N, CA, C and O of each residue as an XYZ file, in Angstrom:
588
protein
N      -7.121    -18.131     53.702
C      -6.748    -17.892     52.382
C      -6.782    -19.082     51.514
O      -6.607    -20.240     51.893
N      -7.000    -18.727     50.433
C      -6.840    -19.749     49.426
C      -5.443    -19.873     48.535
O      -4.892    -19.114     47.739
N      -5.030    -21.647     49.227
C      -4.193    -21.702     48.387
C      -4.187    -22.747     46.726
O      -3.401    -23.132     45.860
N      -5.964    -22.827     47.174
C      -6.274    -24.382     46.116
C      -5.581    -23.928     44.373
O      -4.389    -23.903     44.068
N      -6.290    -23.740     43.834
C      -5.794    -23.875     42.388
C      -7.107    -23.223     41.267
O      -7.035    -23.569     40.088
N      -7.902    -22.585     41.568
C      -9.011    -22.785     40.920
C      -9.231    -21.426     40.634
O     -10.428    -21.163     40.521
N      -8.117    -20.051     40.411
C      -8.142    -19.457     39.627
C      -8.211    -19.422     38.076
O      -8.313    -20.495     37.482
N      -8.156    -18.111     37.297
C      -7.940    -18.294     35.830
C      -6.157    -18.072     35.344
O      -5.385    -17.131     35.527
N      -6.084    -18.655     35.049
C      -4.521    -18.443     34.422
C      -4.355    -18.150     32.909
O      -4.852    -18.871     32.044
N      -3.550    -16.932     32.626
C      -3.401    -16.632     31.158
C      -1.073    -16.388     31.029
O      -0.029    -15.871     31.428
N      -1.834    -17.357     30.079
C      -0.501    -17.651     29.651
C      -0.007    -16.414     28.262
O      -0.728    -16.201     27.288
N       1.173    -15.830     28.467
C       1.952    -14.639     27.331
C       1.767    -15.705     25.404
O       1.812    -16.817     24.879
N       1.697    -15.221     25.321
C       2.340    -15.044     23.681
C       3.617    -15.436     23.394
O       4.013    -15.050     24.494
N       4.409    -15.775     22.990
C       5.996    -16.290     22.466
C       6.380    -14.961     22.020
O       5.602    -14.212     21.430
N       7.726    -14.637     22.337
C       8.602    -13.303     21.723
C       8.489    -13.616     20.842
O       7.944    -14.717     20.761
N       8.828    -13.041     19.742
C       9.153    -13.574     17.933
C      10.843    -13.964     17.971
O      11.345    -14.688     17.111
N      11.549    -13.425     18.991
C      13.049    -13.814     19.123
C      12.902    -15.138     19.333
O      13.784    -15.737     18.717
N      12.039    -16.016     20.046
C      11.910    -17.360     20.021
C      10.885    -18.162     18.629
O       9.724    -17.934     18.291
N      12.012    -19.246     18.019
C      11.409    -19.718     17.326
C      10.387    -21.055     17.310
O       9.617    -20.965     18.266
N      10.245    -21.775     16.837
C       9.491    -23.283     16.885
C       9.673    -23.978     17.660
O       8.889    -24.512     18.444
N      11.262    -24.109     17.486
C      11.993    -25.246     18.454
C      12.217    -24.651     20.195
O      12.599    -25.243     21.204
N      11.862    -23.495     20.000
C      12.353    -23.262     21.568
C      12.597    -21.552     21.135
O      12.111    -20.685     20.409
N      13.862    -21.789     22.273
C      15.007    -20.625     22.412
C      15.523    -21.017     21.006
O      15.489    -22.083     20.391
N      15.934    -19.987     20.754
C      17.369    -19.864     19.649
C      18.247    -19.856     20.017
O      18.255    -19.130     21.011
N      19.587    -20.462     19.732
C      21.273    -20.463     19.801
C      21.699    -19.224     19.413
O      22.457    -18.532     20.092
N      21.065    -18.787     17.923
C      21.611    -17.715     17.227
C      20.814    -16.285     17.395
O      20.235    -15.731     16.460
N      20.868    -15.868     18.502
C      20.379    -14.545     18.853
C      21.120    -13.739     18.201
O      20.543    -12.747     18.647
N      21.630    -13.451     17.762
C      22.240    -12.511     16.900
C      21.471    -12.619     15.663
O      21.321    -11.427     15.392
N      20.804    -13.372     14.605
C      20.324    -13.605     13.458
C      18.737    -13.672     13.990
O      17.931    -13.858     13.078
N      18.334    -13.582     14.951
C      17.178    -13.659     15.566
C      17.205    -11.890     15.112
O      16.680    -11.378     14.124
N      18.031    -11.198     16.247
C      17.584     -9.860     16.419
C      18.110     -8.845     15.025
O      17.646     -7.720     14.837
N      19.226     -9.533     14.064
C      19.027     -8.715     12.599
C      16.988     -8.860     11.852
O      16.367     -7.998     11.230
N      16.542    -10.201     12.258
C      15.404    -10.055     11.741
C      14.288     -8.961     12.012
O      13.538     -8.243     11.350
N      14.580     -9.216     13.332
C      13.474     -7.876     14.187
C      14.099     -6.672     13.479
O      13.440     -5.757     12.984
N      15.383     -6.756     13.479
C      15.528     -4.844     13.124
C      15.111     -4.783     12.042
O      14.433     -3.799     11.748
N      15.407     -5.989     10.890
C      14.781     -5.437      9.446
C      13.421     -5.310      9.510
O      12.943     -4.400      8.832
N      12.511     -6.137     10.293
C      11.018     -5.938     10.480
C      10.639     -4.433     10.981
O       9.613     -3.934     10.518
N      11.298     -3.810     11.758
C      11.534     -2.441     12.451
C      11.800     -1.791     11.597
O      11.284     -0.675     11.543
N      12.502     -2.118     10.817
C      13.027     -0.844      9.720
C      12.121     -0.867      8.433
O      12.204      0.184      7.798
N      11.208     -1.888      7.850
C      10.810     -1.849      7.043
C       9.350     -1.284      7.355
O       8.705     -0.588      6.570
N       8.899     -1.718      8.710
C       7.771     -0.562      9.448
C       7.906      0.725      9.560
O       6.920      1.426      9.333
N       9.354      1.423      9.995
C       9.447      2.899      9.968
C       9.313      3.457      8.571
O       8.564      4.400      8.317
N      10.154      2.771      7.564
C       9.959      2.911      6.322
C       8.529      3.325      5.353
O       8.211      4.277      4.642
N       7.991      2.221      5.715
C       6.394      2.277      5.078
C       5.783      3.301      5.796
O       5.090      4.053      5.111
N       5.856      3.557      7.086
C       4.897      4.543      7.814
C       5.691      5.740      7.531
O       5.067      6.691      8.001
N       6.851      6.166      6.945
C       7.649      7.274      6.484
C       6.847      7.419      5.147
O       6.348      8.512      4.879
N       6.728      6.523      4.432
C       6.223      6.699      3.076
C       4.880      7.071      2.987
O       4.412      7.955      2.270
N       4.274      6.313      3.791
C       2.616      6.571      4.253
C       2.647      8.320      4.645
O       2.253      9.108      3.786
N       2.977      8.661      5.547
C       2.904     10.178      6.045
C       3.513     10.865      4.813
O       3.137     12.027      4.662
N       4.125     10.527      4.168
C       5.030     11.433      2.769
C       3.498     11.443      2.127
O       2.890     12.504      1.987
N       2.983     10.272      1.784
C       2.071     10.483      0.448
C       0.632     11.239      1.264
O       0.110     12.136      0.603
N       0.066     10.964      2.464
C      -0.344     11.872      2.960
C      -0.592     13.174      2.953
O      -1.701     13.708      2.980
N       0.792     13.849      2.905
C       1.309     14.810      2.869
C       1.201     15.168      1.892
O       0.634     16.257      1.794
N       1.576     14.621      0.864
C       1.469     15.428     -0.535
C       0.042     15.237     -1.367
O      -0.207     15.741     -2.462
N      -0.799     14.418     -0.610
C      -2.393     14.568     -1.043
C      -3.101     15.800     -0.633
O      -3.992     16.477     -1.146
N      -2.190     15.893      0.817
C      -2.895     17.659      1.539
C      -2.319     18.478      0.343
O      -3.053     19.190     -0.341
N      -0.846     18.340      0.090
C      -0.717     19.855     -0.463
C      -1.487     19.792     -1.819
O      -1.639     20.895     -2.344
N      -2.003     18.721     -2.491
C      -2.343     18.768     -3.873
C      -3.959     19.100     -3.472
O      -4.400     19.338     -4.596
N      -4.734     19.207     -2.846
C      -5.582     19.270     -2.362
C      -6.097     20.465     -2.113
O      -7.286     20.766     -2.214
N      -4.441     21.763     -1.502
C      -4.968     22.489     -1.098
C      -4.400     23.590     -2.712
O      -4.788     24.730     -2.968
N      -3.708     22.991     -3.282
C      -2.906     23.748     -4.395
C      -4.380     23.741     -5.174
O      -4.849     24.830     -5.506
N      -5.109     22.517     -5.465
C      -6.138     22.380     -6.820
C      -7.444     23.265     -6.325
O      -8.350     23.614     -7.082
N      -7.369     23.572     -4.870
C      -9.016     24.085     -4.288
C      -9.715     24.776     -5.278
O     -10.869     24.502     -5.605
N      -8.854     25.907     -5.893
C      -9.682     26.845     -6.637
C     -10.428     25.968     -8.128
O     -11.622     26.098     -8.398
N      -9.649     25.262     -8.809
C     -10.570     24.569     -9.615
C     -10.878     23.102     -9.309
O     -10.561     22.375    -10.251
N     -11.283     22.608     -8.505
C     -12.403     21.699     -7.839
C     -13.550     21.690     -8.513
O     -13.923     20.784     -9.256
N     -14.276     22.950     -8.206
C     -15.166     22.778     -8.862
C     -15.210     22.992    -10.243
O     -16.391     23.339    -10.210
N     -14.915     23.084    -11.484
C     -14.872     23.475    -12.610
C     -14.565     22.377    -13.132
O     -14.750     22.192    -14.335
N     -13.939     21.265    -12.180
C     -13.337     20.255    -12.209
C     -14.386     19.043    -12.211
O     -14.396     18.048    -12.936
N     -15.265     19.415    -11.187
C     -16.810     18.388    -11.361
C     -17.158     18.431    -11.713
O     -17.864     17.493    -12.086
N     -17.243     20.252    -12.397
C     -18.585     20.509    -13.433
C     -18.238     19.696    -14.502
O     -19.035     18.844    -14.895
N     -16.939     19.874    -15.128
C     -16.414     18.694    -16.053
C     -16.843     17.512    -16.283
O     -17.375     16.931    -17.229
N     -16.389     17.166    -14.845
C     -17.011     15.563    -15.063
C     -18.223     15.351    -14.876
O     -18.384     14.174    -15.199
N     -19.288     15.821    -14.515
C     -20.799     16.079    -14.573
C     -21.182     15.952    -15.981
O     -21.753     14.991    -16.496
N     -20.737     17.216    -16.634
C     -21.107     17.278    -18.182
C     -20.724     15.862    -18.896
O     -21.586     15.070    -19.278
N     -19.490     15.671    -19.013
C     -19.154     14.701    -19.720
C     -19.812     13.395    -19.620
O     -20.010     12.570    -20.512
N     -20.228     13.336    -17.914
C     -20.937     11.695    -17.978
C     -22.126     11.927    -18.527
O     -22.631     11.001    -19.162
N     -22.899     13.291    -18.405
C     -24.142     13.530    -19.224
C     -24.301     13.734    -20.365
O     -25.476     13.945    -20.663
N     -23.456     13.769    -21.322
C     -23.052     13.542    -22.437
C     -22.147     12.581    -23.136
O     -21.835     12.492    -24.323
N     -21.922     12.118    -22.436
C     -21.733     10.827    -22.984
C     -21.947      9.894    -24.493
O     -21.259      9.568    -25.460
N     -23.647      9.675    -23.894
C     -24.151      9.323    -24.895
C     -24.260      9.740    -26.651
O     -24.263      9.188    -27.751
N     -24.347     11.182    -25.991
C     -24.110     11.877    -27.293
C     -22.521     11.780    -27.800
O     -22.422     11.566    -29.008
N     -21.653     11.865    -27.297
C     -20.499     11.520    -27.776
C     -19.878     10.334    -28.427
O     -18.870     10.305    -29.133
N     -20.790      9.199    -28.002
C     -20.950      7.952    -28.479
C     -21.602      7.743    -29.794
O     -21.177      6.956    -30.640
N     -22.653      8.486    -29.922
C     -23.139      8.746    -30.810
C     -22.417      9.535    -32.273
O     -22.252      9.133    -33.425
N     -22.207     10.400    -31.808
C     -20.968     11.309    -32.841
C     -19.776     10.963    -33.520
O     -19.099     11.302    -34.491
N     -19.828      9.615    -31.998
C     -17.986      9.293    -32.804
C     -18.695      7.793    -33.848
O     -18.500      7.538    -35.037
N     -19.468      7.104    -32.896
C     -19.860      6.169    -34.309
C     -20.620      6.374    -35.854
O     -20.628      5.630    -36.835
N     -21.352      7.935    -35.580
C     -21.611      8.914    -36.868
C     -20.468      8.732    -37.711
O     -20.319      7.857    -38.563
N     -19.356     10.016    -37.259
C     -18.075     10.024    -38.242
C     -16.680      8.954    -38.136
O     -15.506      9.158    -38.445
N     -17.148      8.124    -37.743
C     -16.282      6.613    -37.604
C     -15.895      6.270    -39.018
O     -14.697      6.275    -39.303
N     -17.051      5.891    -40.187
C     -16.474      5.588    -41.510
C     -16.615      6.342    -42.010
O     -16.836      6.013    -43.175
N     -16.661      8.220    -41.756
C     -16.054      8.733    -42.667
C     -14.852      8.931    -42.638
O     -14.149      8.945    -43.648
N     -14.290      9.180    -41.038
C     -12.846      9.194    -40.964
C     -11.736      8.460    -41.442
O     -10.561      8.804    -41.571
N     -12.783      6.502    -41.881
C     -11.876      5.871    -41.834
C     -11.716      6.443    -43.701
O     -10.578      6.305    -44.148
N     -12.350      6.794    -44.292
C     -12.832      6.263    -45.971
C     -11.829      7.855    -46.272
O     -11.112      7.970    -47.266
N     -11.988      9.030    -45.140
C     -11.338     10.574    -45.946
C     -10.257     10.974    -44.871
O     -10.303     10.519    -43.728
N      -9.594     11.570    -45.161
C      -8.463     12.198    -44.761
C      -9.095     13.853    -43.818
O      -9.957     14.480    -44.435
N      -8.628     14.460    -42.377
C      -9.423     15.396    -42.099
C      -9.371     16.453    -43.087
O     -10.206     17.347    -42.954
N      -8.534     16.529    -44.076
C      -8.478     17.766    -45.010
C      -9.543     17.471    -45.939
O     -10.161     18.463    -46.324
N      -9.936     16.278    -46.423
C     -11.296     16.280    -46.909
C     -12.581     16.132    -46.435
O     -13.548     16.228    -47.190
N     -12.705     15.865    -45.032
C     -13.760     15.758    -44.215
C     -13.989     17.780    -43.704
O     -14.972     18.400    -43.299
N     -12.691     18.166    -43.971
C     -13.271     20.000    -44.092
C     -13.717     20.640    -45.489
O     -14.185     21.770    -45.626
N     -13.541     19.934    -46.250
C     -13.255     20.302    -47.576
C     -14.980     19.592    -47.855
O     -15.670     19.946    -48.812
N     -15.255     18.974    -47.232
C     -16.713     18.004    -47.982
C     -17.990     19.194    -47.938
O     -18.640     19.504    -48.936
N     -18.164     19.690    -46.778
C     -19.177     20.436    -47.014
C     -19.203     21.754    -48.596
O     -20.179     22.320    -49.089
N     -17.768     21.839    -48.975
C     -17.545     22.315    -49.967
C     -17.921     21.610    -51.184
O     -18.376     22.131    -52.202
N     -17.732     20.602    -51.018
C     -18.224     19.938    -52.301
C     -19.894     19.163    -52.054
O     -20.382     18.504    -52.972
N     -20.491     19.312    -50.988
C     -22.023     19.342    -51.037
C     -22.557     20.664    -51.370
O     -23.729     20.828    -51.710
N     -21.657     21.651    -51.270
C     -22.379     23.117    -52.116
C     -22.568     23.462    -53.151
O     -23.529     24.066    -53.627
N     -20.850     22.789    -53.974
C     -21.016     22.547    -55.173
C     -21.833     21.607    -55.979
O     -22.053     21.886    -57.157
N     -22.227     20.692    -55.537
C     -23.218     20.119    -56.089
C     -24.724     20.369    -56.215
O     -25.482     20.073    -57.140
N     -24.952     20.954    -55.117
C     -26.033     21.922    -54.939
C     -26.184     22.922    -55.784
O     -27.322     23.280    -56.087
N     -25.264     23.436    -56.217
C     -25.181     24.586    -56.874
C     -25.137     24.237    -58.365
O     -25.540     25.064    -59.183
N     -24.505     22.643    -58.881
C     -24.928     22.273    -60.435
C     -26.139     21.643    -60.067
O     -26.930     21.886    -60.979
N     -26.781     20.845    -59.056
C     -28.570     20.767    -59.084
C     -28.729     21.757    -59.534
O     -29.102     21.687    -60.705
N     -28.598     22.924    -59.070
C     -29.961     24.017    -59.467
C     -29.586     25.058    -60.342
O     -30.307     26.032    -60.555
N     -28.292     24.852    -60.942
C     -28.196     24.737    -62.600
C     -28.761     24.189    -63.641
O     -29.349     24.648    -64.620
N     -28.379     22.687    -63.133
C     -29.022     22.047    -64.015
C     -30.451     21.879    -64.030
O     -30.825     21.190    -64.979
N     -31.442     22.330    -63.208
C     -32.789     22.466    -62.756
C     -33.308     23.302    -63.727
O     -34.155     22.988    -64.564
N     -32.708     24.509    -63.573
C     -32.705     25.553    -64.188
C     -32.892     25.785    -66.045
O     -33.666     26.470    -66.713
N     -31.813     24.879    -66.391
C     -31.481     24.842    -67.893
C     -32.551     23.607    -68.557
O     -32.619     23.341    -69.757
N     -33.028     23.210    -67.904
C     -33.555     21.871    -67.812
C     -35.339     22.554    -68.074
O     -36.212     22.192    -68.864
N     -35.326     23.727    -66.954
C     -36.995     24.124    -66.924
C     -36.800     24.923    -68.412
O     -37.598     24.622    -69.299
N     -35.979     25.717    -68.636
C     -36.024     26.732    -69.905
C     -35.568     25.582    -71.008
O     -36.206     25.977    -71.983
N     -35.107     24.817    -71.297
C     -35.149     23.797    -72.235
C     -33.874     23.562    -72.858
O     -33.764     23.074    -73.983
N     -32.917     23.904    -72.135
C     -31.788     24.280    -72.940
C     -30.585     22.992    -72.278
O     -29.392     23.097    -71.992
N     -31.534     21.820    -72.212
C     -30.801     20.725    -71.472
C     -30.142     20.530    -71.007
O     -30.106     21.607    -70.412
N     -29.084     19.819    -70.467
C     -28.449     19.558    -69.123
C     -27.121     20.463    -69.646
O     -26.231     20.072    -70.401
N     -27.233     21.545    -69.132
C     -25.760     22.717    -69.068
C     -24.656     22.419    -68.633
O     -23.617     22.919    -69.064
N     -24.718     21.467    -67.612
C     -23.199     21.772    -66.672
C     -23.670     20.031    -66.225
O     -24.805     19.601    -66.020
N     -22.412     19.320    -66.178
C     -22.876     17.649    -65.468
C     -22.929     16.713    -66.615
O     -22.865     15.521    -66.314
N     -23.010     16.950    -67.603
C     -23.138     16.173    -68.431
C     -25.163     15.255    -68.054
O     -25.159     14.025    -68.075
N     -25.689     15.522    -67.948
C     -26.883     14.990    -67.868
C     -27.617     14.923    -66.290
O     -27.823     16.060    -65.865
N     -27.856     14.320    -65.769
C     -28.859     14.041    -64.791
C     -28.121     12.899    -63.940
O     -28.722     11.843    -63.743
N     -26.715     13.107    -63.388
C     -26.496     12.367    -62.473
C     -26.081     13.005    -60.935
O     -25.191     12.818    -60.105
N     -27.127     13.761    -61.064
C     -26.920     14.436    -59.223
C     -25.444     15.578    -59.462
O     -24.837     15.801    -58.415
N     -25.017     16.103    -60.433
C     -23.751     16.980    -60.663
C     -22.763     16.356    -60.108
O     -22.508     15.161    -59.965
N     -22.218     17.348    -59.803
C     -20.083     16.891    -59.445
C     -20.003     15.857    -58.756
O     -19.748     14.706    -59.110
N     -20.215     16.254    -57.802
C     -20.141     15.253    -56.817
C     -21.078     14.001    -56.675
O     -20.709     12.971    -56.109
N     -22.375     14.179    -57.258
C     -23.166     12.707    -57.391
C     -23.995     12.310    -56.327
O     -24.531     11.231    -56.075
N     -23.994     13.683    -55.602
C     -24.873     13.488    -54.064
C     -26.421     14.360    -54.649
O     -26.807     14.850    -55.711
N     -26.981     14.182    -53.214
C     -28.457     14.498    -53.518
C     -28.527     15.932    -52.979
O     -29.584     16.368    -52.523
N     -27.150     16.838    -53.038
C     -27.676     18.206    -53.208
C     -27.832     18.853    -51.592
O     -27.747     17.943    -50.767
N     -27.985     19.859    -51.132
C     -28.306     20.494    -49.822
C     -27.091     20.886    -49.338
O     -26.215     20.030    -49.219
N     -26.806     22.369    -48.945
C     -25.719     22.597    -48.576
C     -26.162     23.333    -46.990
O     -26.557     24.402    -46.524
N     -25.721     21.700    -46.497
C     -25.559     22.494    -44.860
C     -26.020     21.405    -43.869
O     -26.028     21.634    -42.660
């Protein structure tokens, strides 16, 4: 048999109850640490399985609109652009009118439309500018077109 020496030897790991210096004196303040380390592990893995848990049930509560739910977000990233577009369109009108006149405007591009081609009118039969006081685009002062 061999009693020489020329195996492998593996040496343990240190408890965590032992600190730097050695052993500890104060095993008692050693083992409050472990329990709070213990307790703050059951804790988190309590919390972990809770939120778990309530990802299944939200998961299984939302199934039916899932999809209606992608289709959503499908559309929207594919439109996008256009939405970008729209909002920097009515950006300074929103900032310049109030929404009660931004509903109210297409009303007053009709009306103006409607003294254009009055005044078009009185203008071809000769009976000069009827309504507007002259030739400045009518009421409103726009170039007319309703729609």
């Amino acid at each position: 048999g061999g009693g020489g020496g020329g195996g492998v030897h593996f040496t343990l790991p240190g408890s965590p109850a032992l600190t730097a210096n050695g052993l500890s004196g104060n095993l008692q303040a050693d083992n409050e640490v472990l329990f709070r380390h213990g307790l703050f592990n059951a804790v988190g893995n309590a919390i972990l399985l809770l939120l778990v848990g309530l990802l299944l049930c939200v998961w299984t509560l939302l199934q039916d609109f899932r999809s209606p739910m992608l289709w959503a977000l499908l559309v929207s990233l594919a439109l996008r652009d256009v939405k970008v577009a729209l909002v920097r369109f009515w950006t300074r009108a929103l900032e310049q009118h109030t929404l009660l006149g931004l509903g109210l405007a297409p009303l007053g591009w009709c009306a103006s439309a409607v003294v254009g081609v009055v005044n078009d009118a009185a203008r071809l039969m000769g009976l000069g500018a009827a309504v507007g006081g002259g030739g400045g685009g009518g009421i409103g002062g726009g170039s007319g077109g309703c729609g």
